[in-house]
CSV table of C-alpha atoms in Angstrom, one decimal:
chain,number,residue,atom,x,y,z
A,290,MET,CA,91.8,65.0,63.8
A,291,ARG,CA,94.8,66.6,65.4
A,292,TYR,CA,94.2,69.6,67.8
A,293,LEU,CA,96.5,72.1,69.3
A,294,ILE,CA,95.5,73.6,72.7
A,295,THR,CA,96.8,76.7,74.4
A,296,PHE,CA,96.2,76.4,78.2
A,297,SER,CA,97.1,78.1,81.5
A,298,TYR,CA,97.5,76.6,84.9
A,299,ASP,CA,98.3,77.3,88.5
A,300,GLY,CA,101.1,74.9,89.2
A,301,SER,CA,101.0,75.3,93.0
A,302,LYS,CA,98.8,72.3,93.6
A,303,TYR,CA,100.4,69.9,91.1
A,304,ASN,CA,103.4,67.7,91.1
A,305,GLY,CA,104.5,69.2,87.9
A,306,TYR,CA,103.3,68.9,84.3
A,307,GLN,CA,104.4,65.4,83.5
A,308,LYS,CA,102.4,62.3,84.4
A,309,GLN,CA,103.7,60.1,87.2
A,310,VAL,CA,102.3,57.4,89.3
A,311,ASN,CA,100.3,58.3,92.4
A,312,VAL,CA,100.7,62.1,92.2
A,313,ARG,CA,98.5,64.8,90.7
A,314,THR,CA,99.9,66.2,87.5
A,315,ILE,CA,98.7,68.7,84.8
A,316,GLN,CA,99.1,66.1,82.0
A,317,GLU,CA,97.0,63.5,83.8
A,318,GLU,CA,94.1,66.0,84.5
A,319,VAL,CA,94.0,67.0,80.8
A,320,GLU,CA,94.3,63.5,79.5
A,321,LYS,CA,91.6,62.2,81.8
A,322,VAL,CA,89.1,64.9,80.5
A,323,LEU,CA,90.1,64.3,76.8
A,324,THR,CA,89.6,60.6,77.2
A,325,ILE,CA,86.0,61.1,78.4
A,326,ILE,CA,85.3,63.5,75.5
A,327,ASN,CA,86.9,60.9,73.1
A,328,ASP,CA,84.2,58.3,73.9
A,329,ASN,CA,86.4,56.8,76.5
A,330,ASN,CA,89.2,56.0,74.0
A,331,SER,CA,92.4,57.0,75.8
A,332,VAL,CA,94.2,60.2,74.7
A,333,SER,CA,97.8,61.0,75.1
A,334,ILE,CA,98.9,64.6,74.8
A,335,SER,CA,102.3,66.0,73.8
A,336,ALA,CA,103.2,69.4,75.3
A,337,SER,CA,105.8,71.9,74.2
A,338,GLY,CA,107.7,70.7,77.2
A,339,ARG,CA,107.3,69.9,80.9
A,340,THR,CA,107.1,72.4,83.7
A,341,ASP,CA,108.4,71.4,87.1
A,342,ARG,CA,106.4,71.1,90.3
A,343,GLY,CA,105.1,74.5,91.4
A,344,VAL,CA,105.8,76.2,88.1
A,345,HIS,CA,103.0,78.0,86.4
A,346,ALA,CA,102.0,78.4,82.7
A,347,LEU,CA,100.2,81.3,81.0
A,348,ASN,CA,100.3,79.8,77.5
A,349,GLN,CA,101.4,76.2,77.5
A,350,LYS,CA,100.8,74.3,74.3
A,351,ALA,CA,100.0,70.7,73.6
A,352,HIS,CA,98.7,68.6,70.7
A,353,PHE,CA,96.7,65.4,70.6
A,354,ASP,CA,94.4,63.3,68.3
A,355,LEU,CA,90.8,62.5,68.7
A,356,LYS,CA,88.7,59.8,67.1
A,357,ILE,CA,85.5,61.7,67.5
A,358,ASN,CA,84.4,64.7,65.4
A,359,ILE,CA,84.1,67.9,67.4
A,360,THR,CA,84.6,71.5,66.5
A,361,SER,CA,87.3,73.6,68.2
A,362,ASP,CA,84.7,75.7,70.0
A,363,LYS,CA,82.8,72.8,71.4
A,364,LEU,CA,86.0,71.0,72.4
A,365,LYS,CA,87.2,74.1,74.4
A,366,MET,CA,83.8,74.3,76.2
A,367,ALA,CA,83.8,70.6,76.9
A,368,MET,CA,87.3,70.6,78.3
A,369,ASN,CA,86.7,73.7,80.4
A,370,SER,CA,83.5,72.3,81.9
A,371,MET,CA,85.4,69.2,83.1
A,372,LEU,CA,88.8,70.5,84.1
A,373,PRO,CA,89.7,71.5,87.6
A,374,ASN,CA,89.4,75.3,88.0
A,375,ASP,CA,93.2,75.8,88.2
A,376,ILE,CA,93.7,74.6,84.6
A,377,TYR,CA,92.1,76.5,81.7
A,378,VAL,CA,92.0,76.0,78.0
A,379,LYS,CA,92.3,79.4,76.3
A,380,LYS,CA,92.3,78.2,72.6
A,381,VAL,CA,91.7,75.1,70.6
A,382,GLU,CA,93.0,74.9,67.0
A,383,GLU,CA,92.8,72.2,64.4
A,384,VAL,CA,96.3,71.5,63.0
A,385,GLU,CA,97.9,69.3,60.3
A,386,ASP,CA,98.5,65.7,61.1
A,387,ASP,CA,102.2,66.1,61.2
A,388,PHE,CA,102.2,69.2,63.6
A,389,HIS,CA,104.1,68.4,66.8
A,390,ALA,CA,103.8,70.7,69.9
A,391,ARG,CA,107.4,70.0,70.9
A,392,TYR,CA,109.4,69.3,67.8
A,393,ASN,CA,107.9,72.4,65.9
A,394,VAL,CA,108.9,74.9,68.7
A,395,LYS,CA,110.8,77.8,67.4
A,396,ASN,CA,111.1,79.9,70.7
A,397,LYS,CA,109.8,79.7,74.2
A,398,GLU,CA,109.3,82.6,76.6
A,399,TYR,CA,109.7,82.3,80.4
A,400,ILE,CA,109.2,84.9,83.1
A,401,TYR,CA,110.5,84.8,86.6
A,402,LYS,CA,109.0,87.1,89.3
A,403,ILE,CA,110.7,88.2,92.5
A,404,ASN,CA,109.1,90.3,95.3
A,405,MET,CA,111.8,92.6,96.7
A,406,GLY,CA,109.2,94.3,99.0
A,407,GLU,CA,107.6,93.1,102.2
A,408,TYR,CA,106.5,89.4,102.5
A,409,ASN,CA,103.0,89.1,100.9
A,410,PRO,CA,101.1,85.9,102.0
A,411,ILE,CA,98.6,86.4,99.1
A,412,GLU,CA,101.3,86.0,96.5
A,413,LYS,CA,103.5,83.4,98.1
A,414,ASP,CA,102.7,80.7,95.6
A,415,TYR,CA,103.0,83.1,92.6
A,416,ILE,CA,105.9,85.4,93.2
A,417,TYR,CA,109.2,84.4,94.9
A,418,GLN,CA,109.1,86.1,98.3
A,419,TYR,CA,112.8,87.2,98.4
A,420,ASN,CA,111.8,90.3,100.4
A,421,LYS,CA,115.0,92.2,100.2
A,422,LYS,CA,116.4,94.7,97.8
A,423,LEU,CA,118.6,93.7,94.9
A,424,ASP,CA,120.9,95.8,92.8
A,425,ILE,CA,118.9,96.0,89.6
A,426,GLU,CA,121.5,97.8,87.6
A,427,LYS,CA,123.9,94.9,88.2
A,428,ILE,CA,121.2,92.4,87.3
A,429,GLU,CA,120.5,94.2,84.1
A,430,LYS,CA,124.1,94.1,83.1
A,431,ALA,CA,124.6,90.4,84.1
A,432,ILE,CA,121.5,89.1,82.3
A,433,LYS,CA,123.0,90.2,79.0
A,434,PHE,CA,125.8,87.6,79.6
A,435,PHE,CA,123.2,84.9,79.0
A,436,GLU,CA,122.1,86.1,75.6
A,437,GLY,CA,123.4,84.3,72.5
A,438,THR,CA,124.4,80.7,72.0
A,439,HIS,CA,126.2,79.0,74.9
A,440,ASP,CA,126.8,75.6,76.4
A,441,PHE,CA,124.5,75.7,79.4
A,442,LYS,CA,125.7,72.6,81.2
A,443,SER,CA,126.6,74.6,84.4
A,444,PHE,CA,123.0,75.8,84.5
A,445,THR,CA,121.1,72.6,84.2
A,446,ALA,CA,120.1,69.8,86.6
A,447,ALA,CA,123.2,68.0,87.7
A,448,ASP,CA,121.7,64.6,86.7
A,449,ASP,CA,120.7,65.9,83.2
A,450,ILE,CA,123.0,63.8,81.1
A,451,ARG,CA,122.9,64.5,77.3
A,452,ASP,CA,125.1,65.0,74.2
A,453,ASN,CA,124.3,68.7,73.6
A,454,TYR,CA,123.9,71.4,76.2
A,455,GLU,CA,124.0,74.2,73.6
A,456,ARG,CA,121.0,76.5,73.6
A,457,THR,CA,120.4,80.1,72.3
A,458,ILE,CA,118.8,82.8,74.3
A,459,ILE,CA,117.6,85.4,71.9
A,460,LYS,CA,116.2,88.0,74.3
A,461,THR,CA,116.2,88.9,77.9
A,462,ASP,CA,114.5,91.7,79.9
A,463,VAL,CA,114.4,93.0,83.4
A,464,ARG,CA,111.4,95.1,84.6
A,465,LEU,CA,110.5,96.6,88.0
A,466,GLU,CA,107.0,97.4,89.1
A,467,ASN,CA,105.9,97.9,92.7
A,468,ASP,CA,108.9,96.1,94.2
A,469,VAL,CA,108.3,93.1,91.9
A,470,LEU,CA,111.1,92.3,89.6
A,471,THR,CA,110.2,90.4,86.4
A,472,MET,CA,113.0,88.8,84.3
A,473,THR,CA,112.1,87.6,80.8
A,474,PHE,CA,114.0,84.9,78.9
A,475,VAL,CA,113.2,84.1,75.2
A,476,GLY,CA,115.1,81.2,73.8
A,477,THR,CA,115.2,78.4,71.2
A,478,GLY,CA,115.1,75.8,74.1
A,479,PHE,CA,115.7,75.5,77.7
A,480,LEU,CA,117.3,72.7,79.7
A,481,ARG,CA,115.8,71.5,83.0
A,482,TYR,CA,116.1,74.1,85.8
A,483,MET,CA,118.0,76.3,83.3
A,484,VAL,CA,115.9,79.5,84.0
A,485,ARG,CA,115.8,78.9,87.7
A,486,ASN,CA,119.6,78.3,87.8
A,487,ILE,CA,120.3,81.5,85.8
A,488,VAL,CA,118.0,83.4,88.1
A,489,GLY,CA,119.8,82.0,91.1
A,490,VAL,CA,123.1,83.4,89.8
A,491,LEU,CA,121.4,86.7,88.9
A,492,ILE,CA,120.2,87.0,92.5
A,493,GLU,CA,123.7,86.5,93.8
A,494,VAL,CA,124.9,89.2,91.4
A,495,GLY,CA,122.2,91.5,92.7
A,496,GLU,CA,123.2,90.7,96.3
A,497,GLY,CA,126.8,91.7,95.5
A,498,LYS,CA,127.9,88.1,96.4
A,499,ARG,CA,129.0,87.3,92.9
A,500,LYS,CA,130.8,89.4,90.3
A,501,ILE,CA,129.4,89.8,86.8
A,502,GLU,CA,132.7,88.7,85.3
A,503,ASN,CA,132.3,85.4,87.1
A,504,ILE,CA,129.5,84.4,84.8
A,505,LYS,CA,131.9,83.7,82.0
A,506,GLU,CA,133.8,81.3,84.4
A,507,ILE,CA,130.6,79.5,85.3
A,508,PHE,CA,129.9,78.8,81.6
A,509,GLU,CA,133.4,77.5,81.1
A,510,ALA,CA,133.4,75.2,84.1
A,511,HIS,CA,130.6,73.0,82.5
A,512,ASP,CA,129.8,72.1,86.0
A,513,ARG,CA,126.5,72.7,87.9
A,514,LYS,CA,128.4,73.2,91.2
A,515,GLU,CA,129.8,76.5,89.9
A,516,ALA,CA,126.5,78.1,89.6
A,517,GLY,CA,124.3,79.3,92.6
A,518,LYS,CA,121.2,78.0,94.1
A,519,THR,CA,118.2,77.1,92.0
A,520,ALA,CA,115.6,79.8,92.4
A,521,PRO,CA,112.3,78.5,93.8
A,522,ALA,CA,109.6,77.2,91.4
A,523,GLU,CA,106.8,79.6,92.4
A,524,GLY,CA,108.3,82.6,90.6
A,525,LEU,CA,108.5,80.8,87.3
A,526,TYR,CA,106.0,81.0,84.4
A,527,LEU,CA,106.0,79.5,81.0
A,528,LYS,CA,104.7,82.6,79.2
A,529,ASP,CA,104.6,81.7,75.6
A,530,VAL,CA,105.5,79.1,73.0
A,531,TYR,CA,106.1,80.2,69.4
A,532,TYR,CA,106.1,77.8,66.5
A,533,ARG,CA,107.9,77.9,63.1
B,1084,MET,CA,101.3,95.2,128.1
B,1085,ARG,CA,98.8,95.8,125.2
B,1086,TYR,CA,99.9,95.3,121.6
B,1087,LEU,CA,98.4,96.3,118.3
B,1088,ILE,CA,99.4,94.1,115.3
B,1089,THR,CA,98.9,94.9,111.6
B,1090,PHE,CA,98.7,91.6,109.6
B,1091,SER,CA,97.9,90.3,106.2
B,1092,TYR,CA,96.4,87.0,105.1
B,1093,ASP,CA,95.3,84.9,102.3
B,1094,GLY,CA,91.7,84.0,103.2
B,1095,SER,CA,91.3,81.3,100.6
B,1096,LYS,CA,92.2,78.4,102.9
B,1097,TYR,CA,90.4,79.6,106.0
B,1098,ASN,CA,86.8,79.5,107.2
B,1099,GLY,CA,86.9,83.2,107.8
B,1100,TYR,CA,88.5,85.3,110.5
B,1101,GLN,CA,86.4,84.5,113.5
B,1102,LYS,CA,87.0,81.5,115.7
B,1103,GLN,CA,84.6,78.6,115.3
B,1104,VAL,CA,84.6,75.0,116.6
B,1105,ASN,CA,86.2,72.4,114.2
B,1106,VAL,CA,87.2,74.7,111.4
B,1107,ARG,CA,90.4,76.6,110.5
B,1108,THR,CA,90.2,80.3,111.1
B,1109,ILE,CA,92.6,83.2,111.1
B,1110,GLN,CA,91.8,84.2,114.7
B,1111,GLU,CA,92.5,80.7,116.0
B,1112,GLU,CA,95.9,80.5,114.2
B,1113,VAL,CA,97.0,83.9,115.6
B,1114,GLU,CA,95.8,83.1,119.1
B,1115,LYS,CA,97.5,79.7,119.1
B,1116,VAL,CA,100.8,81.3,118.3
B,1117,LEU,CA,100.4,84.1,120.9
B,1118,THR,CA,99.5,81.6,123.6
B,1119,ILE,CA,102.7,79.8,123.1
B,1120,ILE,CA,104.7,83.1,123.2
B,1121,ASN,CA,102.8,84.1,126.3
B,1122,ASP,CA,104.3,81.1,128.3
B,1123,ASN,CA,101.2,79.1,127.5
B,1124,ASN,CA,98.8,81.5,129.1
B,1125,SER,CA,95.9,81.8,126.7
B,1126,VAL,CA,95.6,85.0,124.7
B,1127,SER,CA,92.4,86.4,123.1
B,1128,ILE,CA,92.8,88.9,120.3
B,1129,SER,CA,90.3,91.6,119.3
B,1130,ALA,CA,90.4,92.5,115.6
B,1131,SER,CA,89.0,95.6,113.9
B,1132,GLY,CA,86.2,93.3,112.6
B,1133,ARG,CA,85.8,89.9,111.1
B,1134,THR,CA,86.3,89.0,107.5
B,1135,ASP,CA,84.2,86.3,105.9
B,1136,ARG,CA,85.3,83.0,104.5
B,1137,GLY,CA,87.6,83.5,101.5
B,1138,VAL,CA,88.0,87.2,102.1
B,1139,HIS,CA,91.6,88.5,102.2
B,1140,ALA,CA,93.3,91.2,104.4
B,1141,LEU,CA,96.2,93.5,103.4
B,1142,ASN,CA,96.2,95.4,106.7
B,1143,GLN,CA,94.0,93.8,109.3
B,1144,LYS,CA,94.5,95.1,112.9
B,1145,ALA,CA,94.0,93.4,116.3
B,1146,HIS,CA,95.0,94.1,119.8
B,1147,PHE,CA,95.8,91.8,122.7
B,1148,ASP,CA,97.4,91.7,126.1
B,1149,LEU,CA,100.5,89.6,127.1
B,1150,LYS,CA,101.7,88.7,130.5
B,1151,ILE,CA,105.4,88.4,129.4
B,1152,ASN,CA,107.7,91.2,128.6
B,1153,ILE,CA,108.7,91.2,125.0
B,1154,THR,CA,109.8,94.0,122.6
B,1155,SER,CA,107.6,94.8,119.5
B,1156,ASP,CA,110.4,93.6,117.2
B,1157,LYS,CA,111.0,90.3,118.9
B,1158,LEU,CA,107.2,89.7,119.1
B,1159,LYS,CA,106.9,90.3,115.4
B,1160,MET,CA,109.7,87.9,114.6
B,1161,ALA,CA,108.4,85.2,117.0
B,1162,MET,CA,104.9,85.4,115.6
B,1163,ASN,CA,106.1,85.1,112.0
B,1164,SER,CA,108.3,82.2,112.7
B,1165,MET,CA,105.4,80.2,114.0
B,1166,LEU,CA,102.4,81.4,111.9
B,1167,PRO,CA,101.4,79.5,108.7
B,1168,ASN,CA,102.9,81.1,105.7
B,1169,ASP,CA,99.5,82.5,104.6
B,1170,ILE,CA,99.3,84.8,107.6
B,1171,TYR,CA,102.0,87.5,108.1
B,1172,VAL,CA,102.5,90.1,110.8
B,1173,LYS,CA,103.7,93.3,109.2
B,1174,LYS,CA,103.9,95.5,112.3
B,1175,VAL,CA,103.7,95.3,116.1
B,1176,GLU,CA,103.1,98.4,118.2
B,1177,GLU,CA,102.8,98.9,121.9
B,1178,VAL,CA,99.5,100.8,122.7
B,1179,GLU,CA,97.8,102.2,125.7
B,1180,ASP,CA,95.8,99.9,128.0
B,1181,ASP,CA,92.5,101.3,126.9
B,1182,PHE,CA,93.2,101.1,123.1
B,1183,HIS,CA,90.6,98.9,121.4
B,1184,ALA,CA,91.2,97.7,117.8
B,1185,ARG,CA,87.4,97.6,117.0
B,1186,TYR,CA,85.9,100.5,119.1
B,1187,ASN,CA,88.6,103.0,118.2
B,1188,VAL,CA,88.2,102.5,114.4
B,1189,LYS,CA,87.7,105.8,112.6
B,1190,ASN,CA,87.5,104.4,109.0
B,1191,LYS,CA,88.0,101.1,107.2
B,1192,GLU,CA,89.0,100.7,103.6
B,1193,TYR,CA,87.9,97.7,101.4
B,1194,ILE,CA,88.8,97.0,97.8
B,1195,TYR,CA,87.0,94.6,95.4
B,1196,LYS,CA,88.7,93.2,92.3
B,1197,ILE,CA,87.0,91.9,89.2
B,1198,ASN,CA,88.6,90.4,86.2
B,1199,MET,CA,86.7,91.4,83.1
B,1200,GLY,CA,89.3,89.7,80.8
B,1201,GLU,CA,89.8,86.0,80.1
B,1202,TYR,CA,89.6,83.5,82.9
B,1203,ASN,CA,92.9,83.2,84.8
B,1204,PRO,CA,93.4,80.1,86.9
B,1205,ILE,CA,96.4,81.7,88.6
B,1206,GLU,CA,94.2,84.5,90.1
B,1207,LYS,CA,91.0,82.5,90.8
B,1208,ASP,CA,91.2,82.8,94.6
B,1209,TYR,CA,92.3,86.4,94.5
B,1210,ILE,CA,90.3,88.2,91.8
B,1211,TYR,CA,86.6,87.5,91.0
B,1212,GLN,CA,86.7,85.8,87.6
B,1213,TYR,CA,83.7,87.6,86.0
B,1214,ASN,CA,85.3,87.3,82.6
B,1215,LYS,CA,83.0,89.6,80.7
B,1216,LYS,CA,83.0,93.3,79.9
B,1217,LEU,CA,81.2,95.7,82.2
B,1218,ASP,CA,80.1,99.3,81.4
B,1219,ILE,CA,82.6,101.1,83.6
B,1220,GLU,CA,81.1,104.6,83.0
B,1221,LYS,CA,77.8,103.4,84.4
B,1222,ILE,CA,79.6,101.8,87.4
B,1223,GLU,CA,81.5,105.0,88.1
B,1224,LYS,CA,78.2,106.9,88.2
B,1225,ALA,CA,76.4,104.4,90.3
B,1226,ILE,CA,79.1,104.0,92.9
B,1227,LYS,CA,78.6,107.7,93.8
B,1228,PHE,CA,75.1,106.8,95.0
B,1229,PHE,CA,76.6,104.9,97.9
B,1230,GLU,CA,78.7,107.8,99.2
B,1231,GLY,CA,77.4,109.6,102.3
B,1232,THR,CA,75.3,108.5,105.2
B,1233,HIS,CA,72.6,105.9,104.4
B,1234,ASP,CA,70.5,103.2,106.0
B,1235,PHE,CA,72.2,100.1,104.5
B,1236,LYS,CA,69.7,97.5,105.6
B,1237,SER,CA,69.0,96.4,102.0
B,1238,PHE,CA,72.7,95.8,101.6
B,1239,THR,CA,73.4,93.6,104.6
B,1240,ALA,CA,73.0,89.9,105.3
B,1241,ALA,CA,69.2,89.1,105.5
B,1242,ASP,CA,69.6,87.7,109.0
B,1243,ASP,CA,71.6,90.6,110.4
B,1244,ILE,CA,69.1,92.0,112.9
B,1245,ARG,CA,70.1,95.2,114.7
B,1246,ASP,CA,68.9,98.6,115.8
B,1247,ASN,CA,70.9,100.8,113.5
B,1248,TYR,CA,71.8,100.1,109.9
B,1249,GLU,CA,73.1,103.6,109.2
B,1250,ARG,CA,76.7,103.8,108.0
B,1251,THR,CA,78.7,106.5,106.2
B,1252,ILE,CA,80.8,105.8,103.1
B,1253,ILE,CA,83.2,108.7,102.8
B,1254,LYS,CA,85.0,107.8,99.6
B,1255,THR,CA,84.7,105.5,96.6
B,1256,ASP,CA,86.8,104.9,93.6
B,1257,VAL,CA,86.9,102.8,90.4
B,1258,ARG,CA,90.1,101.9,88.6
B,1259,LEU,CA,90.8,99.8,85.6
B,1260,GLU,CA,94.2,98.2,84.9
B,1261,ASN,CA,94.7,95.3,82.4
B,1262,ASP,CA,91.1,94.3,82.4
B,1263,VAL,CA,91.0,94.2,86.2
B,1264,LEU,CA,88.4,96.5,87.8
B,1265,THR,CA,89.3,97.6,91.3
B,1266,MET,CA,86.6,99.3,93.4
B,1267,THR,CA,87.5,101.1,96.6
B,1268,PHE,CA,85.2,101.8,99.6
B,1269,VAL,CA,86.2,103.9,102.6
B,1270,GLY,CA,83.7,104.2,105.4
B,1271,THR,CA,83.1,104.6,109.1
B,1272,GLY,CA,81.9,101.0,109.3
B,1273,PHE,CA,80.5,98.2,107.2
B,1274,LEU,CA,77.7,95.7,107.9
B,1275,ARG,CA,78.1,92.1,107.1
B,1276,TYR,CA,78.3,91.4,103.3
B,1277,MET,CA,77.7,95.1,102.8
B,1278,VAL,CA,80.6,95.6,100.3
B,1279,ARG,CA,79.9,92.4,98.4
B,1280,ASN,CA,76.2,93.3,98.2
B,1281,ILE,CA,76.9,96.8,96.9
B,1282,VAL,CA,79.4,95.3,94.3
B,1283,GLY,CA,76.6,92.8,93.3
B,1284,VAL,CA,74.3,95.8,92.5
B,1285,LEU,CA,77.2,97.6,90.7
B,1286,ILE,CA,77.8,94.6,88.5
B,1287,GLU,CA,74.2,94.5,87.5
B,1288,VAL,CA,74.4,98.2,86.7
B,1289,GLY,CA,77.5,97.5,84.6
B,1290,GLU,CA,75.7,94.7,82.8
B,1291,GLY,CA,72.9,97.0,81.9
B,1292,LYS,CA,70.4,94.8,83.9
B,1293,ARG,CA,69.7,97.5,86.5
B,1294,LYS,CA,69.2,101.3,86.2
B,1295,ILE,CA,71.3,103.6,88.2
B,1296,GLU,CA,68.2,105.4,89.5
B,1297,ASN,CA,67.0,102.1,90.9
B,1298,ILE,CA,69.7,102.3,93.6
B,1299,LYS,CA,67.6,104.9,95.5
B,1300,GLU,CA,64.7,102.5,95.5
B,1301,ILE,CA,66.8,99.7,97.0
B,1302,PHE,CA,67.9,101.9,99.8
B,1303,GLU,CA,64.3,103.0,100.5
B,1304,ALA,CA,63.0,99.4,100.5
B,1305,HIS,CA,65.1,98.5,103.6
B,1306,ASP,CA,64.9,94.9,102.3
B,1307,ARG,CA,67.8,92.6,101.3
B,1308,LYS,CA,65.7,91.0,98.5
B,1309,GLU,CA,65.7,94.3,96.6
B,1310,ALA,CA,69.5,94.2,96.0
B,1311,GLY,CA,71.3,91.8,93.7
B,1312,LYS,CA,73.4,88.8,94.3
B,1313,THR,CA,76.2,88.9,96.8
B,1314,ALA,CA,79.6,89.2,94.9
B,1315,PRO,CA,81.9,86.3,95.6
B,1316,ALA,CA,84.4,86.5,98.6
B,1317,GLU,CA,87.6,86.0,96.6
B,1318,GLY,CA,87.5,89.6,95.1
B,1319,LEU,CA,87.3,91.3,98.5
B,1320,TYR,CA,90.2,92.7,100.6
B,1321,LEU,CA,90.2,94.5,103.8
B,1322,LYS,CA,92.9,97.0,102.7
B,1323,ASP,CA,93.3,99.4,105.7
B,1324,VAL,CA,92.0,100.3,109.1
B,1325,TYR,CA,92.4,103.9,110.3
B,1326,TYR,CA,92.1,104.9,114.0
B,1327,ARG,CA,91.0,108.1,115.7
């Protein structure tokens, strides 16, 4: 039986989502628990995509197959009783055998949070502590330049070599609440570091260090060096994954 | 010269405010840094009061004396450059030699946060994950019974032996935002565990397990056993300290 889970996690104590040797990862914690539930037959999970070290998820999705028979409700309870308390399964669904949590993605939604107010130690792992004012009107204008279909090569990890860097951002949003700026990006797919590199440029625009018109040139350069710094991981959340 | 600092901290990685042998405490971290700044002459700080293990502070206050001459601005910068990133000095003021951060307190303000919505791993150290609905109308009525001057012996730690358990709560408030209930308590002073024990009773009232009228009986019993469970530390914040 194939299951799809919706789960949230605090990424601050993990070395990212994807399993690696000798470091703590979200994937490994979930697979460890599922293997026990599956009568010690090993289970591999396929997520909608990885999240990098320190990045959080509000609604990550992953599918996997189990040999045992277990209802969705019982599986949810069993997983949550064994998972560390910074990973939580919100929903378990039974899905068709050919459902794939990554290949079937229609859209993904990310949010990025920046504290423009005073440094707050309580939120240091959850909101980027920028702690200075940014020109929000400029950022609101600039973020629109990222909507639509573009070649995002300048906004991905420099060592990310692939044939196609074209992605479509279908919606963006900027919201301010109590000095915390939240930027939203909904798109068909995201390259590695893409959101954090876009946010890096938007911060430079908000600082007045980069002109809005310059964004077009960054796209055209097809070169990571043209964009700004990668914004820190702790402000980034995978908020939702939508399927076809 | 005597200084008064206003500082915030994430209590989740500390064994409480007050210095103890062999464990990490807020007081020790602050004193360690001040001793270095004070040309390695040891510095003792006096806070408005302790906070227990896992409890946070948004505006804790403490005073201390330094042998060296340093401006408030420079002292703030020096402290923040050396303190761990989960403790932050928000303000440094020069005060009179007879100012005392504990004896001069007029009022203190605490808030307690409860998540009545779904478990959220990202806020597990910062909001009590109760994850069930509470009857807020009942809680709003019940919290008023704690206002005024009372003998709070039933609401303090069982081993807290002292002559006088009388304290005055001058203001309470209950607020709901996105499934998070925030209770506010402003009072002239608080006994150990007092806020968390009051919240424990309020939760029982909100669950329908305890009648509002029963609160009077708890006060009259002068016995910790009459009150409910102590609410967990992670929901509690020392929000403000006001001086005469």
